[in-house]
Amino acid sequence: MGEKMVDKVVRIACNPEQIRNIAICAHIDHGKTTFSDNLLAGAGMMSEDLAGKACALDFHEDEAARGITIDSAAVSMVHNFKGKEFLINLIDTPGHVDFGGDVTRAMRAVDGAIVLCCASEGIMPQTETVLRQALKERVKPVLFINKVDRLIKELQLTPEAMQQRFINIITSVNKLIKQIAEQEYGDRWQTLVQEGSVAFGSAYHNWALSIPFMTENKITFKDIIEAYSSNDEEKIKALAKKAPIHQVVLNMVVRHLPNPVTAQEYRIPKLWHGDLESEEGKALAKCDPKGRLFFVVTKIIVDPQAGEISYGRLFGGTMRKGTEVFLNRAKQKSRIQQVFIANGAKREIVDNIPCGNILAIGGVKTRAGETVTEQETEPFEEITHIFEPVISKAVEAARPSELTKVIEILRVVQKEDPSIKIEIDEESGQHLMHGMGELHLEIIENRIKSEKGVDIKTSPPIVVYRESITKPSQEVEGKSPNKHNKFYFTVEPLPSNVYDEIKSGKIPEGRLKKKNTALRDTFKELGYDTKVADSVKDIFHGNVFLDRTKGQVYGPEVMEMVLDMFEDVMKNGPLAREPCIKVQVSLMDMSLHEDAIHRGPAQVYPAIRDGIRGAMMTGGPIMYEPLQVMLLEAPADFTGTLSKLVNSKRGQIIDLEQNDTQLSMRVKMPVMEMLGWSSDLRSATEGRGISSLVDQMFERLPAELSEKVIANIKSRKGLTEGQVGA
């Protein structure tokens, strides 16, 4: 009897040089899941006849029904390359922009990415977004150009024209890598045909080619063109035997993507802000199985039988069942009850797995982004997604008796998909679910009903606005209810260059516990005075807090409370309790009661909250609305209709390209006007138009709409005049 796949995986998992952790990422409908099916079939994990039709990694019913991947799925398989066995831990990620948060989290777990691109459509907005997500986490890309059969059969291109098409795609990908990646990686990580870090093929027909494979196996592009030109099914099938896709692609992965030891050397300094010279820092960078345990959770699945299963990447130490662990963000202890390796929808239980692997653990209640270690230490950087949730729905139980069940399910939903933000209001029984787009919320709503078995009622989609200020404020005093503690605040608009650096991730979010010279220097480069740069204490959701007090004896004791309330006001601004952006809050002075009992949270919290809100009300408060930059594609005949549609929705056309048959238009539109967008677009283009999200930003809401919007939000939230403002 041959060795079982799980035993093979465990055996190779102990040799990090033979491990490759990779993700497959691309624009929607470019063929990722069909592609991963073929890789599984090649590794002997499913039948070859089913590959491409089974969609083994789409195991939710709604994924099968809609024909799209919604959740990332992980699988471990073994590949033979030049007589050596390699363990490939693969994650298939979604392409639809509404599920981009899943791609971001998957990138934390892997060291390399296969960027999939359609030969006929070329580089699309989502291809650019997934590349951005990969390079932000220092994940090295290789390129696979899929659906080459369409160039031969549908477009009937000559070999020269096809070659030109490939060159254009490769050049665009390399240009993007150079633009997005940090300088030293931009040049090093270029994808090169001659070296074999680019492959072409058809996931649907199960074949692929790369220059090294063509040279070693004496097969040329001519053979491919002949097989398709003859229109002979048998000849096309024979291609899959001559140049099997899994072999070509996984050979490319083994050759060009790094093993965990190589990758952690340059990824750890970027992802972990602890002391790299310490013992644990050195062990992490070396991926040492004898070092301290460091496990980063990237995904949680709630299994009805097994409970919460946390998937993630083990960066340091060895994961053993029964280990007592510490959750660094939740600040609590727990115990590992089971250790699994992933196999699509199935999991195999194992005793222990060393670092450098993607695995799953059971028995620990946590959330995505958590760092699990044995002792308390510096956690890994928060996993932040490029886009923020901008659309919400109010959710309530269809039957009052199920209210507690709904709250429980919503908490589970937020764990399974952290891009969904849940706000639970125990008093009103109305809970808000914030998501990336209408489709995102619709999918989650259906899953609550079908998979979780709870009937819920939801409101029409609600747009989430932002609050900000236009000018420096006066200094405002916040007084505690007992009148013994006073805080003095000023606020001013955060400079745009600082906001951009926070948004791009160059300035990390979070509270500063100790002096951070690198951060101080960054603020100085952005035009801050040394003293002011040194006073930065918290960076929260695109807002900054400065402690500019001097000689305060009890200051350090109340600072955590001050930051709690700063974050609270930034989540609920003064105008309509919407989140704030681009606000810089300075604590100028404070006078505190010398007796600690008189400066507890009940006294200090209201004083700080009132002080910051009061200052914001004197700083010319305004509302920002979310806008999205969309790429619209449709047949050229619809140019006029599309322009009309965009104008009717307060949209701007940024850029328009048109050839004889196709039109591609970049537009910027307010999210408020985009509710029901997909059906409007379908009816305007007779079902032939598609749109994809390119970027998202917040811009000032026109004055004539501002009052109406604020009034609507206040009435929706049931806020009285006395509850808003200072």
XYZ file of C-alpha atoms in Angstrom:
726
model
C 0.000 0.000 0.000
C 1.421 3.443 -0.989
C 2.184 6.148 1.533
C -0.910 8.240 2.366
C -0.912 11.899 1.281
C -1.178 13.105 4.897
C 1.910 11.084 5.916
C 3.857 12.431 2.935
C 2.871 15.992 3.871
C 3.939 15.539 7.513
C 7.249 13.986 6.453
C 8.203 16.821 4.075
C 6.810 19.517 6.426
C 9.897 19.002 8.601
C 12.236 20.131 5.829
C 11.584 23.866 5.186
C 13.843 23.981 2.092
C 11.287 21.717 0.385
C 8.210 23.795 1.281
C 6.518 26.414 -0.899
C 3.612 28.463 0.496
C 1.711 29.999 -2.394
C -1.557 31.734 -3.268
C -3.352 31.922 -6.588
C -4.773 35.353 -7.253
C -6.343 37.140 -10.201
C -9.238 39.205 -11.536
C -12.701 37.629 -11.307
C -13.445 34.928 -13.927
C -9.868 34.595 -15.140
C -9.957 30.887 -14.226
C -8.311 30.555 -10.796
C -10.471 27.788 -9.337
C -10.343 25.673 -12.519
C -6.586 26.167 -12.414
C -6.296 25.013 -8.775
C -8.484 21.973 -9.541
C -5.949 20.938 -12.170
C -3.087 21.331 -9.716
C -4.948 19.082 -7.239
C -5.658 16.498 -9.942
C -1.991 16.500 -10.907
C -1.037 15.806 -7.296
C -3.409 12.813 -7.312
C -5.936 14.441 -4.961
C -8.945 14.330 -7.293
C -9.824 12.621 -10.575
C -8.501 14.289 -13.735
C -11.916 14.057 -15.412
C -13.477 16.152 -12.665
C -10.734 18.795 -12.679
C -12.075 22.161 -13.771
C -15.663 21.037 -13.304
C -15.607 20.033 -9.645
C -14.342 23.376 -8.324
C -13.056 21.430 -5.322
C -12.004 24.569 -3.482
C -15.442 26.245 -3.884
C -17.242 24.238 -1.249
C -19.952 26.656 -0.159
C -23.286 26.218 -1.958
C -23.447 29.894 -2.936
C -19.996 29.657 -4.572
C -21.218 26.827 -6.784
C -24.492 28.619 -7.557
C -22.851 31.918 -8.527
C -19.792 30.343 -10.120
C -17.417 32.584 -8.157
C -14.975 32.003 -5.323
C -16.008 33.851 -2.180
C -13.725 32.370 0.474
C -10.075 31.550 0.173
C -9.487 27.782 0.564
C -6.256 26.028 1.555
C -4.818 22.661 0.532
C -1.452 20.920 0.995
C -0.041 18.677 -1.768
C 3.209 17.029 -2.785
C 5.040 17.648 -6.082
C 8.042 15.796 -7.504
C 10.700 17.980 -9.124
C 13.943 16.487 -10.411
C 13.604 13.456 -8.137
C 12.925 15.501 -5.013
C 9.588 15.847 -3.225
C 8.246 19.332 -2.464
C 5.332 20.269 -0.218
C 3.123 22.889 -1.837
C 0.706 24.652 0.545
C -1.737 26.368 -1.796
C -4.451 28.958 -1.115
C -7.057 29.705 -3.813
C -8.323 33.273 -3.310
C -11.415 35.163 -4.531
C -11.225 37.533 -7.514
C -14.342 39.620 -6.887
C -13.403 42.915 -5.298
C -16.077 42.569 -2.588
C -14.083 39.665 -1.168
C -10.671 41.323 -1.463
C -10.219 41.224 2.309
C -9.817 37.476 2.000
C -6.964 37.967 -0.480
C -5.200 40.380 1.901
C -5.350 37.857 4.739
C -4.196 34.982 2.521
C -1.120 37.023 1.542
C 0.074 37.082 5.161
C 0.261 33.265 5.153
C 2.179 32.787 1.878
C 5.612 33.688 0.488
C 4.829 33.488 -3.215
C 1.855 34.178 -5.507
C 0.858 32.884 -8.923
C -0.728 35.889 -10.592
C -3.189 34.578 -13.139
C -4.049 36.714 -16.126
C -6.436 36.072 -19.012
C -4.683 36.079 -22.403
C -7.544 37.817 -24.198
C -8.534 40.353 -21.511
C -5.029 41.188 -20.283
C -4.355 43.106 -17.059
C -7.558 44.092 -15.273
C -8.140 46.356 -12.221
C -8.372 43.415 -9.825
C -5.091 41.983 -11.156
C -3.526 45.267 -10.126
C -5.238 45.181 -6.698
C -4.111 41.615 -5.903
C -0.555 42.448 -6.983
C -0.655 45.466 -4.679
C -1.857 43.239 -1.823
C 0.886 40.667 -2.473
C 3.745 43.167 -2.721
C 2.562 45.023 0.400
C 3.212 41.783 2.337
C 6.518 41.136 0.458
C 5.109 38.143 -1.403
C 7.010 37.300 -4.592
C 4.919 36.939 -7.779
C 5.226 34.666 -10.823
C 2.906 34.976 -13.826
C 0.589 32.479 -15.511
C -1.198 33.612 -18.683
C -4.410 31.571 -18.909
C -7.018 30.953 -21.661
C -4.439 30.921 -24.471
C -6.847 28.635 -26.389
C -9.164 31.659 -26.828
C -6.470 33.513 -28.795
C -6.189 30.622 -31.227
C -9.827 29.519 -31.504
C -11.891 32.682 -30.978
C -9.591 35.513 -32.010
C -7.636 33.394 -34.534
C -4.454 35.371 -33.980
C -1.273 34.608 -35.904
C 1.702 33.309 -33.855
C 3.310 36.770 -34.197
C 0.201 38.569 -32.924
C -0.034 36.125 -30.017
C 3.582 36.717 -29.120
C 2.955 40.464 -29.150
C -0.087 39.970 -26.885
C 2.054 38.003 -24.380
C 4.825 40.614 -24.468
C 2.268 43.374 -23.716
C 0.841 41.466 -20.723
C 4.283 40.610 -19.298
C 5.484 44.206 -19.757
C 2.404 45.596 -17.970
C 2.808 43.159 -15.053
C 6.506 44.013 -14.704
C 5.748 47.714 -14.881
C 3.197 47.306 -12.060
C 5.682 45.316 -9.945
C 8.263 48.063 -10.403
C 5.751 50.783 -9.483
C 4.221 49.061 -6.447
C 7.039 47.060 -4.840
C 9.680 48.574 -2.591
C 12.697 49.649 -4.611
C 14.961 46.653 -3.955
C 12.240 44.136 -4.905
C 10.855 46.036 -7.912
C 13.854 45.034 -10.044
C 14.578 41.671 -8.411
C 11.047 40.319 -8.830
C 10.474 41.034 -12.523
C 8.801 38.090 -14.302
C 10.995 36.837 -17.168
C 9.991 34.430 -19.940
C 13.535 33.233 -20.618
C 14.114 32.321 -16.987
C 10.781 30.550 -16.725
C 8.975 32.753 -14.202
C 6.201 33.174 -16.787
C 4.068 30.266 -18.061
C 1.216 30.181 -20.612
C -1.583 27.710 -20.974
C -5.226 26.765 -20.712
C -6.559 25.668 -17.323
C -9.730 24.522 -19.082
C -7.819 22.115 -21.345
C -5.230 21.319 -18.697
C -1.963 22.168 -20.512
C 0.755 24.771 -19.959
C 4.166 25.752 -21.325
C 7.205 27.593 -20.043
C 10.563 28.084 -21.780
C 12.469 25.626 -19.483
C 9.754 22.975 -19.985
C 9.735 23.486 -23.777
C 13.519 23.103 -23.893
C 13.594 19.999 -21.673
C 10.665 18.228 -23.352
C 11.165 19.263 -26.985
C 7.680 20.738 -27.367
C 6.988 24.030 -29.147
C 4.169 26.507 -29.496
C 3.673 25.194 -33.015
C 2.401 21.889 -31.570
C -0.248 23.788 -29.621
C -1.431 25.813 -32.607
C -1.593 22.653 -34.767
C -3.673 20.787 -32.167
C -6.250 23.584 -32.019
C -6.229 24.272 -35.775
C -7.050 20.615 -36.493
C -10.129 20.958 -34.235
C -9.452 17.402 -33.094
C -10.561 16.804 -29.467
C -8.092 13.904 -29.114
C -5.145 16.085 -30.135
C -6.188 18.788 -27.653
C -6.488 16.134 -24.929
C -3.037 14.831 -25.842
C -1.587 18.282 -25.003
C -2.543 17.721 -21.370
C -0.419 14.536 -21.421
C 2.542 16.185 -23.214
C 2.593 19.391 -21.146
C 0.501 18.834 -17.995
C -0.409 22.143 -16.381
C 0.386 21.018 -12.820
C 3.893 19.941 -13.764
C 4.777 23.117 -15.653
C 3.302 25.457 -13.047
C 4.552 23.656 -9.945
C 8.040 23.349 -11.498
C 7.922 27.138 -11.934
C 6.803 27.523 -8.287
C 9.644 25.337 -6.974
C 12.236 27.092 -9.141
C 11.180 30.714 -8.685
C 9.229 31.120 -5.457
C 11.107 31.166 -2.136
C 11.023 28.556 0.627
C 10.031 29.787 4.130
C 13.635 30.086 5.352
C 14.630 32.400 2.483
C 11.362 34.349 2.612
C 11.227 34.950 6.364
C 14.624 36.602 6.282
C 13.174 39.579 4.375
C 9.464 39.281 5.328
C 9.859 39.294 9.130
C 11.446 42.809 9.341
C 8.424 44.108 7.388
C 5.672 42.221 9.259
C 6.974 42.065 12.828
C 8.003 45.224 14.694
C 9.677 43.505 17.650
C 13.427 43.544 18.360
C 15.073 41.709 15.433
C 18.325 41.369 17.387
C 16.609 39.530 20.275
C 16.670 35.753 20.505
C 13.064 35.448 19.292
C 13.685 37.941 16.473
C 16.673 35.957 15.165
C 14.781 32.638 15.435
C 11.834 34.136 13.508
C 14.038 35.441 10.691
C 15.720 32.001 10.440
C 12.360 30.126 10.591
C 13.737 28.020 13.454
C 11.503 25.100 14.586
C 13.263 25.162 17.988
C 12.545 28.896 18.439
C 9.553 30.467 20.151
C 6.067 29.684 18.835
C 4.642 32.375 16.494
C 1.380 31.537 14.707
C -0.553 34.208 12.782
C -4.255 33.464 12.235
C -5.416 34.447 8.740
C -8.829 32.788 8.545
C -11.434 31.271 10.847
C -13.996 28.650 9.901
C -16.738 27.745 12.350
C -17.433 24.038 11.941
C -20.742 22.801 13.460
C -18.967 19.668 14.792
C -15.418 20.813 15.544
C -16.189 24.404 16.621
C -13.814 27.212 15.653
C -10.923 26.192 13.408
C -8.205 28.833 12.956
C -6.102 28.620 9.776
C -2.844 30.495 9.492
C 0.907 30.510 9.044
C 3.350 29.197 11.614
C 6.325 31.604 11.483
C 8.270 30.281 14.469
C 8.636 27.203 16.697
C 6.673 23.949 16.432
C 2.901 23.676 16.880
C 1.957 20.765 19.166
C -1.460 19.797 20.415
C -1.975 20.435 24.122
C 0.302 23.504 24.159
C -0.755 26.371 26.440
C -0.739 29.558 24.354
C -1.220 33.305 24.739
C -3.306 35.442 22.354
C -1.417 38.738 22.085
C -4.211 40.965 20.791
C -7.004 39.523 22.937
C -4.596 39.399 25.927
C -5.794 35.985 27.105
C -4.546 32.433 27.550
C -5.817 29.370 25.712
C -4.860 25.808 24.836
C -4.327 24.100 21.461
C -6.621 21.070 21.322
C -5.930 19.891 17.784
C -3.485 20.546 14.974
C -4.618 19.983 11.356
C -3.214 20.189 7.873
C -5.639 21.580 5.321
C -7.084 19.594 2.480
C -9.730 21.846 0.881
C -13.007 21.209 2.729
C -11.434 18.351 4.707
C -8.845 18.485 7.488
C -6.357 15.822 8.595
C -5.373 15.706 12.277
C -1.626 15.559 13.027
C 0.417 15.645 16.270
C 2.810 18.468 15.519
C 4.041 20.608 12.639
C 7.228 22.761 12.544
C 7.322 26.402 11.408
C 7.253 27.438 7.759
C 3.926 25.669 7.192
C 0.289 26.678 6.678
C -1.870 24.754 9.124
C -5.021 24.927 11.245
C -5.605 24.680 14.992
C -8.705 23.819 17.017
C -9.758 24.721 20.547
C -8.679 28.367 20.445
C -11.314 31.117 20.232
C -9.700 34.008 18.403
C -9.980 36.266 15.317
C -8.106 36.767 12.053
C -4.919 38.811 12.529
C -4.228 37.373 16.016
C -0.651 36.363 16.903
C -0.594 33.152 18.977
C 2.565 32.612 21.079
C 3.492 30.842 24.326
C 4.457 33.990 26.268
C 3.212 37.541 25.817
C 5.271 39.340 23.154
C 5.101 41.871 20.298
C 2.330 40.667 17.904
C 2.683 40.709 14.100
C 1.485 43.838 12.300
C -2.317 44.124 11.952
C -3.601 42.783 8.621
C -5.153 45.812 6.935
C -7.169 45.701 3.737
C -6.724 48.245 0.935
C -10.430 49.198 0.913
C -12.712 49.968 3.854
C -16.353 48.861 4.213
C -18.573 51.641 2.796
C -22.027 50.044 2.648
C -24.083 48.849 5.607
C -27.362 47.099 6.305
C -29.319 47.100 9.538
C -30.051 43.531 10.626
C -32.722 42.347 13.021
C -34.186 38.988 13.991
C -37.354 38.049 12.087
C -38.643 36.495 15.323
C -37.966 38.286 18.646
C -37.298 34.908 20.315
C -34.203 34.504 18.112
C -32.590 37.815 19.093
C -29.754 36.275 21.140
C -29.145 33.696 18.389
C -28.820 36.495 15.790
C -26.245 38.329 17.949
C -24.281 35.067 18.303
C -24.412 34.371 14.542
C -23.333 37.944 13.675
C -20.273 37.521 15.907
C -19.467 34.248 14.118
C -19.901 35.954 10.724
C -17.440 38.692 11.700
C -14.899 36.044 12.729
C -15.283 34.118 9.479
C -15.041 37.264 7.350
C -13.242 40.122 9.141
C -13.925 42.489 6.200
C -17.497 42.499 7.546
C -17.721 44.889 10.468
C -20.571 44.246 12.898
C -21.948 46.877 15.289
C -24.175 45.371 17.946
C -26.658 47.616 19.720
C -28.076 45.528 22.572
C -30.572 48.264 23.527
C -32.367 48.878 20.231
C -31.955 45.312 18.948
C -30.860 46.781 15.597
C -27.407 45.676 14.519
C -25.356 47.111 11.685
C -23.423 44.987 9.226
C -20.819 46.946 7.213
C -19.399 45.395 4.028
C -17.375 46.102 0.886
C -20.314 46.308 -1.505
C -23.894 45.250 -2.184
C -22.905 41.758 -3.354
C -20.772 41.214 -0.241
C -23.681 42.008 2.087
C -26.119 39.985 -0.009
C -23.889 36.886 0.171
C -23.445 37.195 3.951
C -27.188 37.711 4.420
C -27.952 34.573 2.379
C -25.379 32.566 4.326
C -26.931 33.580 7.652
C -30.286 32.331 6.365
C -29.183 29.171 4.525
C -26.071 27.918 6.344
C -26.702 29.254 9.831
C -30.440 28.611 9.699
C -31.535 31.947 11.211
C -34.222 34.112 9.676
C -33.276 37.808 9.608
C -34.768 41.019 8.244
C -32.437 43.578 6.700
C -32.855 47.232 5.803
C -32.058 48.635 2.351
C -28.296 49.344 1.989
C -27.012 52.366 3.965
C -23.926 54.368 2.937
C -21.297 55.018 5.627
C -20.051 58.634 5.578
C -17.024 60.167 7.308
C -16.673 63.319 9.403
C -13.756 65.728 9.331
C -12.789 69.380 9.942
C -11.657 72.225 7.703
C -9.562 74.509 9.947
C -7.583 74.564 13.225
C -9.945 74.792 16.199
C -9.936 76.878 19.338
C -8.577 75.317 22.517
C -11.528 73.653 24.270
C -11.773 72.530 27.871
C -13.322 69.192 28.850
C -14.387 69.029 32.498
C -15.075 65.863 34.512
C -18.514 65.532 36.185
C -16.899 66.126 39.630
C -15.162 69.295 38.263
C -11.760 68.088 39.587
C -10.158 67.112 36.251
C -9.741 69.331 33.211
C -8.352 68.523 29.746
C -7.525 71.068 27.043
C -7.705 69.995 23.382
C -7.150 71.524 19.954
C -7.846 69.807 16.635
C -6.665 70.569 13.107
C -6.959 68.897 9.706
C -4.346 66.154 9.271
C -1.946 67.077 6.412
C -2.803 65.102 3.255
C 0.750 63.734 2.871
C 0.528 62.151 6.371
C -2.914 60.689 5.616
C -1.593 59.184 2.344
C 1.343 57.560 4.155
C -1.028 56.029 6.749
C -3.336 54.801 3.977
C -0.442 53.237 2.053
C 0.735 51.450 5.219
C 4.100 53.253 5.428
C 3.002 54.719 8.775
C 1.646 51.777 10.821
C -1.592 52.255 12.787
C -1.720 51.625 16.542
C -0.749 53.103 19.920
C 2.869 53.910 20.646
C 4.029 52.421 23.924
C 7.676 53.430 23.615
C 9.811 55.917 21.663
C 9.875 54.993 18.005
C 12.712 56.850 16.265
C 11.857 55.493 12.788
C 8.305 56.838 13.087
C 9.543 60.165 14.461
C 11.890 60.509 11.454
C 9.032 59.716 9.050
C 6.913 62.509 10.590
C 9.898 64.891 10.395
C 10.325 64.095 6.694
C 6.636 64.954 6.257
C 7.250 68.429 7.667
C 6.725 68.026 11.436
C 8.858 69.745 14.038
C 11.017 67.272 16.112
C 9.081 67.948 19.332
C 5.699 67.512 17.640
C 6.892 64.348 15.847
C 7.969 62.971 19.224
C 4.548 63.605 20.750
C 2.630 61.188 18.445
C 0.887 58.703 20.725
C -1.767 57.005 18.567
C -2.591 56.544 14.890
C -6.154 55.343 14.471
C -8.178 54.901 11.244
C -6.423 57.759 9.441
C -6.380 60.116 12.473
C -3.451 61.105 14.700
C -3.256 61.901 18.449
C -0.483 64.110 19.892
C 0.342 64.451 23.588
C 1.783 67.971 23.841
C 1.539 68.321 27.618
C 4.637 69.051 29.703
C 5.633 67.886 33.179
C 2.421 66.033 34.005
C 2.989 63.815 37.047
C -0.178 61.742 36.634
C -0.187 61.974 32.804
C 1.078 58.423 32.148
C -1.625 57.018 34.451
C -4.532 58.504 32.480
C -2.959 58.288 28.987
C -4.589 54.924 28.114
C -8.010 56.372 29.049
C -7.333 59.474 26.943
C -6.483 57.263 23.948
C -9.588 55.104 24.547
C -11.789 58.169 24.236
C -9.815 59.624 21.317
C -10.520 56.349 19.448
C -14.158 56.420 20.582
C -14.711 59.943 19.174
C -12.887 58.979 15.956
C -15.417 56.133 15.582
C -18.396 58.404 16.432
C -17.860 61.994 15.296
C -19.752 65.033 16.649
C -22.002 65.793 13.641
C -23.860 62.500 13.178
C -21.848 59.852 15.042
C -20.145 58.711 11.807
C -16.414 57.705 11.793
C -13.830 60.523 11.425
C -10.900 60.829 9.011
C -7.999 63.250 8.554
C -8.251 64.693 12.081
C -5.223 65.542 14.227
C -6.082 65.883 17.929
C -3.609 67.541 20.346
C -3.868 67.294 24.124
C -2.355 70.679 25.115
C -2.660 70.598 28.905
C -4.499 68.925 31.755
C -5.041 69.421 35.476
C -5.819 66.259 37.426
C -6.949 65.522 40.969
C -4.044 64.139 42.976
C -6.183 61.371 44.459
C -6.466 58.449 41.970
C -9.996 57.647 43.158
C -11.229 60.986 41.761
C -9.718 60.461 38.304
C -11.162 57.074 37.391
C -12.807 56.236 34.024
C -16.254 57.516 35.132
C -14.756 61.015 35.610
C -12.089 61.099 32.907
C -13.985 59.540 29.953
C -16.765 62.179 29.653
C -14.268 65.033 30.067
C -12.050 63.822 27.215
C -14.964 62.967 24.929
C -16.613 66.368 25.431
C -13.287 68.176 25.005
C -12.435 66.534 21.661
C -15.984 66.864 20.282
C -16.166 70.483 21.432
C -12.864 71.281 19.696
C -14.060 69.612 16.484
C -17.248 71.702 16.466
C -15.065 74.877 16.399
C -12.899 73.478 13.580
C -15.437 73.862 10.763
C -16.850 70.285 10.861
C -17.863 68.756 7.513
C -19.046 65.449 6.054
C -17.063 63.360 3.566
C -18.790 60.870 1.298
C -17.265 57.659 -0.087
C -16.519 57.604 -3.817
C -15.420 54.689 -5.942
C -13.367 54.726 -9.111
C -14.845 52.101 -11.431
C -13.677 50.676 -14.731
C -16.657 50.173 -17.045
C -16.373 47.968 -20.103
C -19.017 47.555 -22.789
C -19.436 47.397 -26.578
C -18.567 50.754 -28.197
C -22.228 51.400 -29.269
C -23.118 52.131 -25.638
C -20.763 55.106 -25.190
C -23.569 57.673 -25.119
C -25.888 55.662 -22.852
C -23.076 54.988 -20.372
C -21.992 58.652 -20.260
C -25.618 59.632 -19.555
C -25.905 57.010 -16.803
C -22.683 58.202 -15.123
C -23.748 61.883 -15.267
C -27.171 61.080 -13.817
C -25.400 59.641 -10.774
C -23.166 62.695 -10.057
C -20.281 60.770 -11.612
C -17.207 62.081 -13.441
C -15.589 60.427 -16.435
C -11.844 60.355 -15.749
C -10.631 58.537 -18.802
C -12.135 56.971 -21.921
C -10.569 54.553 -24.384
C -12.404 53.271 -27.407
C -11.577 51.068 -30.369
C -13.893 49.836 -33.145
C -15.771 47.391 -30.944
C -14.920 47.912 -27.274
C -15.191 50.812 -24.893
C -13.381 51.148 -21.579
C -14.270 54.041 -19.304
C -12.821 55.035 -15.916
C -15.353 56.895 -13.801
C -15.531 58.305 -10.279
C -18.911 57.989 -8.585
C -20.408 58.614 -5.138
C -21.352 55.348 -3.431
C -24.602 57.007 -2.322
C -25.718 57.104 -5.985
C -24.569 53.569 -6.728
C -27.143 51.551 -4.822
C -28.736 49.238 -7.382
C -25.831 50.009 -9.744
C -25.427 46.515 -11.191
C -29.041 46.363 -12.420
C -28.823 49.941 -13.826
C -25.668 49.002 -15.714
C -27.219 45.807 -17.050
C -30.315 47.586 -18.355
C -28.267 50.441 -19.885
C -25.996 48.017 -21.798
C -28.479 45.189 -22.500
C -26.568 42.995 -20.070
C -23.246 43.418 -21.903
C -21.502 45.914 -19.619
C -19.244 45.007 -16.710
C -17.783 47.199 -14.006
C -14.925 46.610 -11.585
C -13.646 48.619 -8.645
C -10.257 50.284 -9.111
C -9.973 52.567 -6.108
C -11.899 54.098 -3.262
C -11.611 57.464 -1.562
C -13.524 59.983 0.546
C -14.252 63.491 -0.708
C -16.109 66.454 0.726
C -19.880 66.145 0.433
C -21.360 69.064 -1.576
C -22.756 71.693 0.845
C -26.266 71.546 -0.646
C -26.504 67.810 0.213
C -24.778 67.968 3.576
C -27.715 69.106 5.741
C -30.091 66.595 4.190
C -27.610 63.714 4.690
C -26.935 64.667 8.335
C -30.683 64.902 9.021
C -31.250 61.451 7.433
C -28.462 59.847 9.473
C -29.738 61.424 12.706
C -33.293 60.232 12.134
C -32.065 56.729 11.178
C -29.958 56.507 14.336
C -32.657 58.103 16.480
C -30.327 60.920 17.600
C -31.750 64.074 19.168
C -30.180 67.524 18.832
C -28.870 67.215 22.388
C -26.954 64.027 21.563
C -24.881 65.502 18.732
C -22.496 68.444 18.492
C -20.181 69.327 21.347
